[in-house]
Each structure stands twice: as structure tokens, then as C-alpha cells.
XYZ file of N, CA and C in Angstrom:
390
model
N 10.236 173.736 -70.980
C 10.110 174.988 -71.610
C 8.661 175.827 -71.820
N 8.834 177.061 -71.050
C 7.458 177.933 -70.831
C 7.100 178.579 -72.366
N 5.857 178.216 -72.656
C 5.544 178.666 -73.909
C 4.548 179.729 -73.781
N 3.919 180.111 -74.448
C 2.671 181.384 -74.080
C 1.606 180.657 -73.847
N 1.393 179.246 -74.313
C 0.141 178.246 -74.127
C 0.362 177.959 -72.295
N 1.487 177.701 -72.011
C 1.926 177.441 -70.490
C 1.582 178.578 -69.654
N 1.818 180.074 -70.149
C 1.298 181.145 -69.255
C -0.297 181.230 -69.296
N -0.808 180.673 -70.344
C -2.149 180.820 -70.408
C -3.088 179.888 -69.405
N -2.545 178.753 -69.447
C -2.946 177.460 -68.593
C -2.511 177.927 -66.987
N -1.756 178.661 -66.680
C -1.258 179.039 -65.464
C -1.737 180.596 -65.092
N -2.646 180.881 -66.147
C -3.332 182.278 -65.776
C -2.236 183.458 -65.510
N -1.193 183.243 -66.055
C -0.196 184.394 -65.954
C -0.171 185.364 -67.344
N -1.108 184.971 -68.118
C -1.234 185.517 -69.652
C -2.961 185.677 -69.842
N -3.054 186.649 -70.046
C -5.070 186.695 -70.617
C -5.240 185.740 -71.730
N -6.386 185.153 -71.762
C -6.964 184.521 -72.845
C -8.511 184.637 -72.979
N -8.876 184.182 -74.118
C -10.348 184.063 -73.949
C -10.761 182.643 -74.006
N -10.888 182.145 -72.918
C -11.010 180.787 -72.551
C -12.012 180.359 -72.537
N -12.484 179.322 -73.617
C -13.990 178.737 -73.942
C -14.189 177.473 -73.084
N -13.451 176.817 -72.695
C -13.495 175.126 -72.141
C -12.242 174.969 -71.247
N -12.492 174.234 -70.282
C -11.432 173.763 -69.542
C -11.902 172.316 -68.558
N -10.735 171.539 -68.598
C -11.092 170.598 -67.546
C -9.373 170.265 -66.913
N -9.329 169.145 -66.017
C -8.383 168.875 -65.771
C -7.004 168.658 -66.597
N -7.050 168.391 -67.732
C -6.202 168.028 -68.716
C -5.941 168.798 -69.847
N -6.970 169.701 -70.172
C -7.355 170.568 -71.697
C -7.699 171.789 -71.131
N -7.486 172.783 -72.273
C -7.795 173.934 -72.210
C -8.033 174.289 -73.685
N -9.080 175.225 -74.015
C -9.587 175.687 -75.024
C -9.648 177.138 -75.179
N -9.264 177.923 -76.137
C -8.914 179.348 -76.002
C -9.397 179.761 -77.509
N -10.048 181.015 -77.540
C -9.901 181.908 -78.859
C -8.259 182.069 -79.269
N -8.030 181.856 -80.636
C -6.823 182.363 -81.167
C -7.005 183.774 -81.339
N -5.933 184.641 -80.841
C -6.017 186.178 -81.116
C -5.785 186.348 -82.626
N -5.371 185.605 -83.294
C -4.746 185.903 -84.773
C -5.862 185.017 -85.362
N -7.218 185.255 -85.586
C -7.991 184.040 -86.271
C -8.091 184.366 -87.600
N -8.382 183.180 -88.393
C -8.772 183.090 -89.744
C -10.373 183.097 -89.596
N -11.033 183.185 -88.778
C -12.423 182.978 -88.876
C -12.699 183.468 -87.016
N -13.862 184.118 -87.281
C -14.601 184.101 -85.929
C -14.954 182.829 -85.395
N -14.406 182.580 -84.119
C -14.646 181.418 -83.461
C -13.529 180.158 -83.466
N -12.417 180.924 -84.270
C -11.093 180.132 -84.378
C -10.468 179.929 -82.953
N -10.643 178.747 -82.770
C -10.469 178.145 -81.131
C -9.018 177.301 -80.985
N -8.231 177.343 -80.389
C -7.131 176.528 -80.293
C -7.190 175.382 -78.960
N -7.071 174.245 -79.432
C -7.281 173.254 -78.049
C -5.900 172.763 -77.768
N -5.574 172.747 -76.505
C -4.483 172.346 -75.540
C -4.504 171.722 -74.802
N -3.143 170.419 -74.876
C -3.438 169.840 -73.620
C -2.614 170.418 -72.552
N -2.783 170.293 -71.618
C -2.278 171.112 -70.303
C -0.830 170.620 -69.891
N -0.625 169.285 -70.636
C 1.040 168.896 -70.319
C 1.548 169.402 -71.366
N 2.743 170.036 -71.116
C 3.717 170.576 -72.095
C 4.585 169.641 -72.842
N 4.086 169.407 -74.273
C 4.955 168.368 -75.087
C 4.825 169.250 -76.248
N 6.097 169.430 -76.995
C 6.044 170.418 -78.100
C 5.660 170.228 -79.066
N 5.163 168.794 -79.686
C 4.789 168.407 -80.924
C 3.600 167.502 -80.899
N 2.552 167.497 -81.522
C 1.233 166.709 -81.502
C 1.333 165.565 -81.576
N 2.348 165.080 -82.612
C 2.361 163.449 -82.465
C 3.653 162.853 -81.544
N 4.074 163.829 -80.494
C 4.888 163.167 -79.464
C 3.771 163.037 -78.256
N 2.613 163.331 -78.441
C 1.672 162.851 -77.169
C 1.525 161.618 -77.126
N 1.697 160.959 -75.854
C 1.318 159.466 -75.802
C -0.218 159.474 -76.028
N -0.278 158.304 -76.469
C -1.869 157.573 -77.070
C -2.899 158.048 -75.689
N -2.218 157.897 -74.418
C -3.586 157.837 -73.590
C -3.885 159.491 -73.692
N -2.790 160.509 -73.948
C -3.345 161.938 -73.881
C -4.082 162.152 -75.108
N -3.537 161.622 -76.207
C -4.125 162.130 -77.753
C -5.663 161.895 -77.784
N -6.004 160.481 -77.488
C -7.664 160.226 -77.349
C -8.370 161.157 -76.562
N -7.935 161.275 -75.599
C -9.049 162.279 -74.727
C -9.096 163.756 -75.018
N -7.892 164.194 -75.565
C -7.988 165.490 -76.087
C -8.609 165.606 -77.260
N -8.704 164.457 -78.430
C -9.632 164.594 -79.399
C -11.247 164.637 -78.767
N -11.368 163.982 -77.978
C -12.635 163.906 -77.502
C -13.226 165.261 -76.768
N -12.107 165.855 -76.065
C -12.390 167.236 -75.540
C -12.663 168.236 -76.865
N -11.855 168.208 -77.880
C -11.973 168.990 -79.229
C -13.385 168.939 -79.605
N -13.765 167.533 -79.911
C -15.033 167.340 -80.542
C -15.922 168.202 -79.612
N -16.054 167.966 -78.406
C -16.869 168.832 -77.569
C -17.098 170.409 -77.736
N -15.684 170.604 -77.871
C -15.600 172.495 -78.297
C -16.045 172.566 -79.675
N -15.604 171.547 -80.513
C -16.059 171.780 -82.037
C -17.584 171.870 -81.892
N -18.277 171.267 -81.411
C -19.996 171.031 -81.369
C -20.307 172.399 -81.104
N -19.714 173.079 -79.910
C -20.203 174.082 -79.084
C -19.776 175.435 -80.192
N -18.941 175.172 -80.716
C -18.512 176.373 -81.605
C -19.486 176.526 -82.848
N -20.017 174.983 -83.376
C -21.128 175.091 -84.411
C -22.360 175.718 -83.988
N -22.618 175.632 -82.463
C -23.532 176.005 -82.260
C -24.003 177.760 -82.102
N -22.617 178.246 -82.350
C -22.692 179.756 -81.806
C -22.411 180.431 -83.203
N -21.266 179.712 -84.021
C -20.759 180.563 -85.130
C -21.654 179.990 -86.460
N -22.115 180.855 -87.154
C -22.544 180.423 -88.685
C -21.958 179.820 -89.485
N -21.450 178.632 -89.802
C -20.661 177.871 -90.716
C -21.234 176.757 -91.142
N -20.442 176.461 -92.033
C -20.799 174.966 -92.832
C -20.520 173.462 -91.685
N -19.425 173.902 -91.619
C -18.478 172.940 -90.435
C -17.550 173.361 -89.689
N -16.699 172.456 -88.850
C -15.866 173.151 -88.008
C -14.582 172.146 -88.713
N -13.696 172.823 -89.042
C -12.166 172.304 -89.410
C -11.494 172.110 -88.568
N -10.520 171.326 -88.824
C -9.373 170.969 -87.610
C -7.809 170.649 -88.435
N -7.033 171.773 -87.738
C -5.778 171.600 -88.507
C -4.578 171.494 -87.359
N -3.801 170.776 -87.652
C -2.522 170.579 -86.856
C -1.385 171.079 -87.788
N -0.489 172.080 -87.239
C 0.303 172.940 -87.472
C 1.408 172.686 -86.884
N 1.783 173.174 -85.716
C 2.746 173.312 -84.823
C 3.854 173.581 -84.934
N 4.038 174.644 -85.643
C 5.320 175.561 -85.949
C 5.239 176.786 -84.993
N 4.131 177.452 -85.040
C 4.168 178.829 -84.399
C 4.379 178.755 -82.981
N 3.944 177.681 -81.896
C 4.049 177.707 -80.553
C 4.759 176.211 -80.450
N 6.037 175.754 -79.551
C 6.102 174.665 -79.345
C 5.731 174.061 -77.940
N 4.126 173.824 -78.224
C 3.332 173.098 -77.334
C 2.264 172.539 -78.189
N 1.692 171.060 -77.947
C 1.208 170.408 -78.946
C -0.316 171.174 -78.769
N -0.691 171.418 -80.151
C -2.107 171.936 -80.067
C -2.756 171.768 -81.382
N -3.852 172.073 -81.232
C -4.775 172.128 -82.650
C -5.770 172.883 -83.065
N -5.986 173.564 -83.882
C -6.788 174.591 -84.403
C -8.378 173.955 -85.006
N -9.357 174.717 -84.122
C -10.792 174.589 -84.632
C -11.161 175.816 -85.456
N -11.718 175.445 -86.883
C -11.847 176.666 -87.459
C -12.996 176.616 -87.977
N -13.929 177.634 -87.774
C -15.387 177.400 -88.559
C -15.142 177.718 -90.056
N -15.557 176.778 -90.891
C -15.413 176.812 -92.228
C -16.691 176.902 -92.948
N -16.507 177.722 -94.190
C -17.884 177.496 -94.874
C -17.561 176.986 -96.282
N -16.319 177.069 -96.706
C -16.093 176.276 -98.175
C -14.455 175.736 -97.936
N -13.962 174.861 -98.930
C -12.842 174.402 -98.864
C -11.328 175.799 -98.857
N -11.513 176.856 -98.562
C -10.853 177.915 -98.805
C -10.694 178.532 -97.139
N -11.738 178.255 -96.495
C -11.623 178.928 -95.480
C -10.477 178.691 -94.516
N -9.983 177.644 -94.376
C -8.748 177.288 -93.625
C -7.600 177.563 -93.817
N -7.317 178.483 -94.933
C -6.209 178.813 -95.488
C -5.489 179.820 -94.723
N -4.392 179.080 -93.889
C -3.801 180.026 -92.956
C -2.837 181.444 -93.432
N -2.937 181.496 -94.713
C -2.322 182.643 -95.509
C -3.039 183.631 -95.563
N -4.683 183.712 -95.493
C -5.521 184.608 -95.740
C -5.114 185.434 -94.724
N -5.667 186.918 -94.953
C -5.534 187.713 -93.633
C -6.147 187.351 -92.401
N -5.344 187.777 -91.154
C -6.043 187.307 -89.880
C -7.232 188.697 -89.567
N -8.085 187.900 -88.864
C -9.125 189.116 -88.487
C -8.624 189.850 -87.383
N -9.459 191.119 -87.404
C -8.973 191.958 -86.260
C -10.352 192.247 -85.345
N -10.568 191.397 -84.575
C -11.662 191.323 -83.765
C -11.609 192.204 -82.725
N -12.559 192.962 -82.199
C -12.231 193.875 -81.030
C -12.567 192.791 -79.730
N -11.738 193.397 -78.783
C -11.901 192.461 -77.415
C -13.374 192.358 -76.886
N -14.495 193.147 -77.110
C -15.383 193.176 -76.550
C -16.367 191.723 -77.303
N -16.209 191.995 -78.804
C -16.663 190.738 -79.477
C -16.280 189.553 -79.296
N -14.609 189.416 -79.112
C -13.840 188.299 -78.598
C -14.476 187.518 -77.416
N -14.952 188.541 -76.628
C -15.514 187.930 -75.039
C -16.790 187.400 -75.488
N -17.941 188.080 -76.111
C -18.984 187.676 -76.605
C -18.954 186.235 -77.060
N -18.003 185.964 -78.069
C -17.933 184.984 -78.798
C -17.315 184.034 -77.665
N -16.301 184.007 -76.822
C -15.940 182.965 -75.871
C -17.041 182.574 -75.086
N -17.917 183.732 -74.553
C -18.760 183.336 -73.610
C -19.832 182.501 -74.347
N -20.164 182.901 -75.717
C -21.090 182.246 -76.179
C -20.994 180.691 -76.485
N -19.748 180.237 -76.908
C -19.330 178.958 -77.039
C -19.197 178.131 -75.711
N -18.716 178.805 -74.615
C -18.673 178.143 -73.309
C -19.985 178.145 -72.701
N -21.054 178.786 -73.025
C -22.282 178.617 -72.549
C -23.188 177.232 -73.689
N -22.401 177.063 -74.771
C -23.011 176.256 -75.628
C -22.626 174.782 -75.171
N -21.641 174.580 -74.353
C -21.181 173.538 -74.083
C -21.942 172.675 -72.964
């Protein structure tokens, strides 16, 4: 099944890509709950995170760790939180969200509307921090 993430991976759809290697890609969420909210996605199209093979999950988490550390260097926050929801796009992915308190990751809070120029600047900052 082709998803929006597949289209981003194949460069058929634009995205603010912050990191990429042969097996993973990370890009800013276009409906973030915080500045720097990033999605980390395996390039292999598997619909549910917990269906990922062990040999895929481990390296994905290591890739996410690198991205999280880069986000922390760029975005003022207490920590980077991680959540796996898996309902909005049927392609395994995790969310890295800069947080300042225990309520910062509430997905029901209003989504931020960040201008494209600022999204580009955030993405470039994270990319350079890697």
C-alpha cells in the first residue's frame, strides 16, 4: 500500500527532511504539537510499528536516538519525548516531540501552524546538528 510516507521517501511529495540513511528517514510533522516535532520512519513499508522485524526495529531506534539528540540541540526543551500511535498513517513510524512538561505530548492539544520558512529553518538546524 502506498502511503504519504512512501511518497515522501520516493520524493513524490515534499517534506522537511532532517535526516536520512539507506533504511530510515526523519522529517518534520506538518501538524506538530511542538516546534521540532519529527516523524521517524523506516523506508520499508510495514503498516504497524510492532510488526517490524527485530533486525529493523533496533536500527530504527538507534537512528531515532541520533535525531532526538539533534532536535535537543536546536529546540529549547527539557527532553525529547517519543510516542508510537500508528493510527493516522498505515506505515510504521514514531514521533519525537520536544517536551517541557508531562502535558507537552498531548496529541489533543491544538496543532501549531508554523510558517514554511520557519519549518525550513528548523529542519536545517536539526540536519546541521547531526
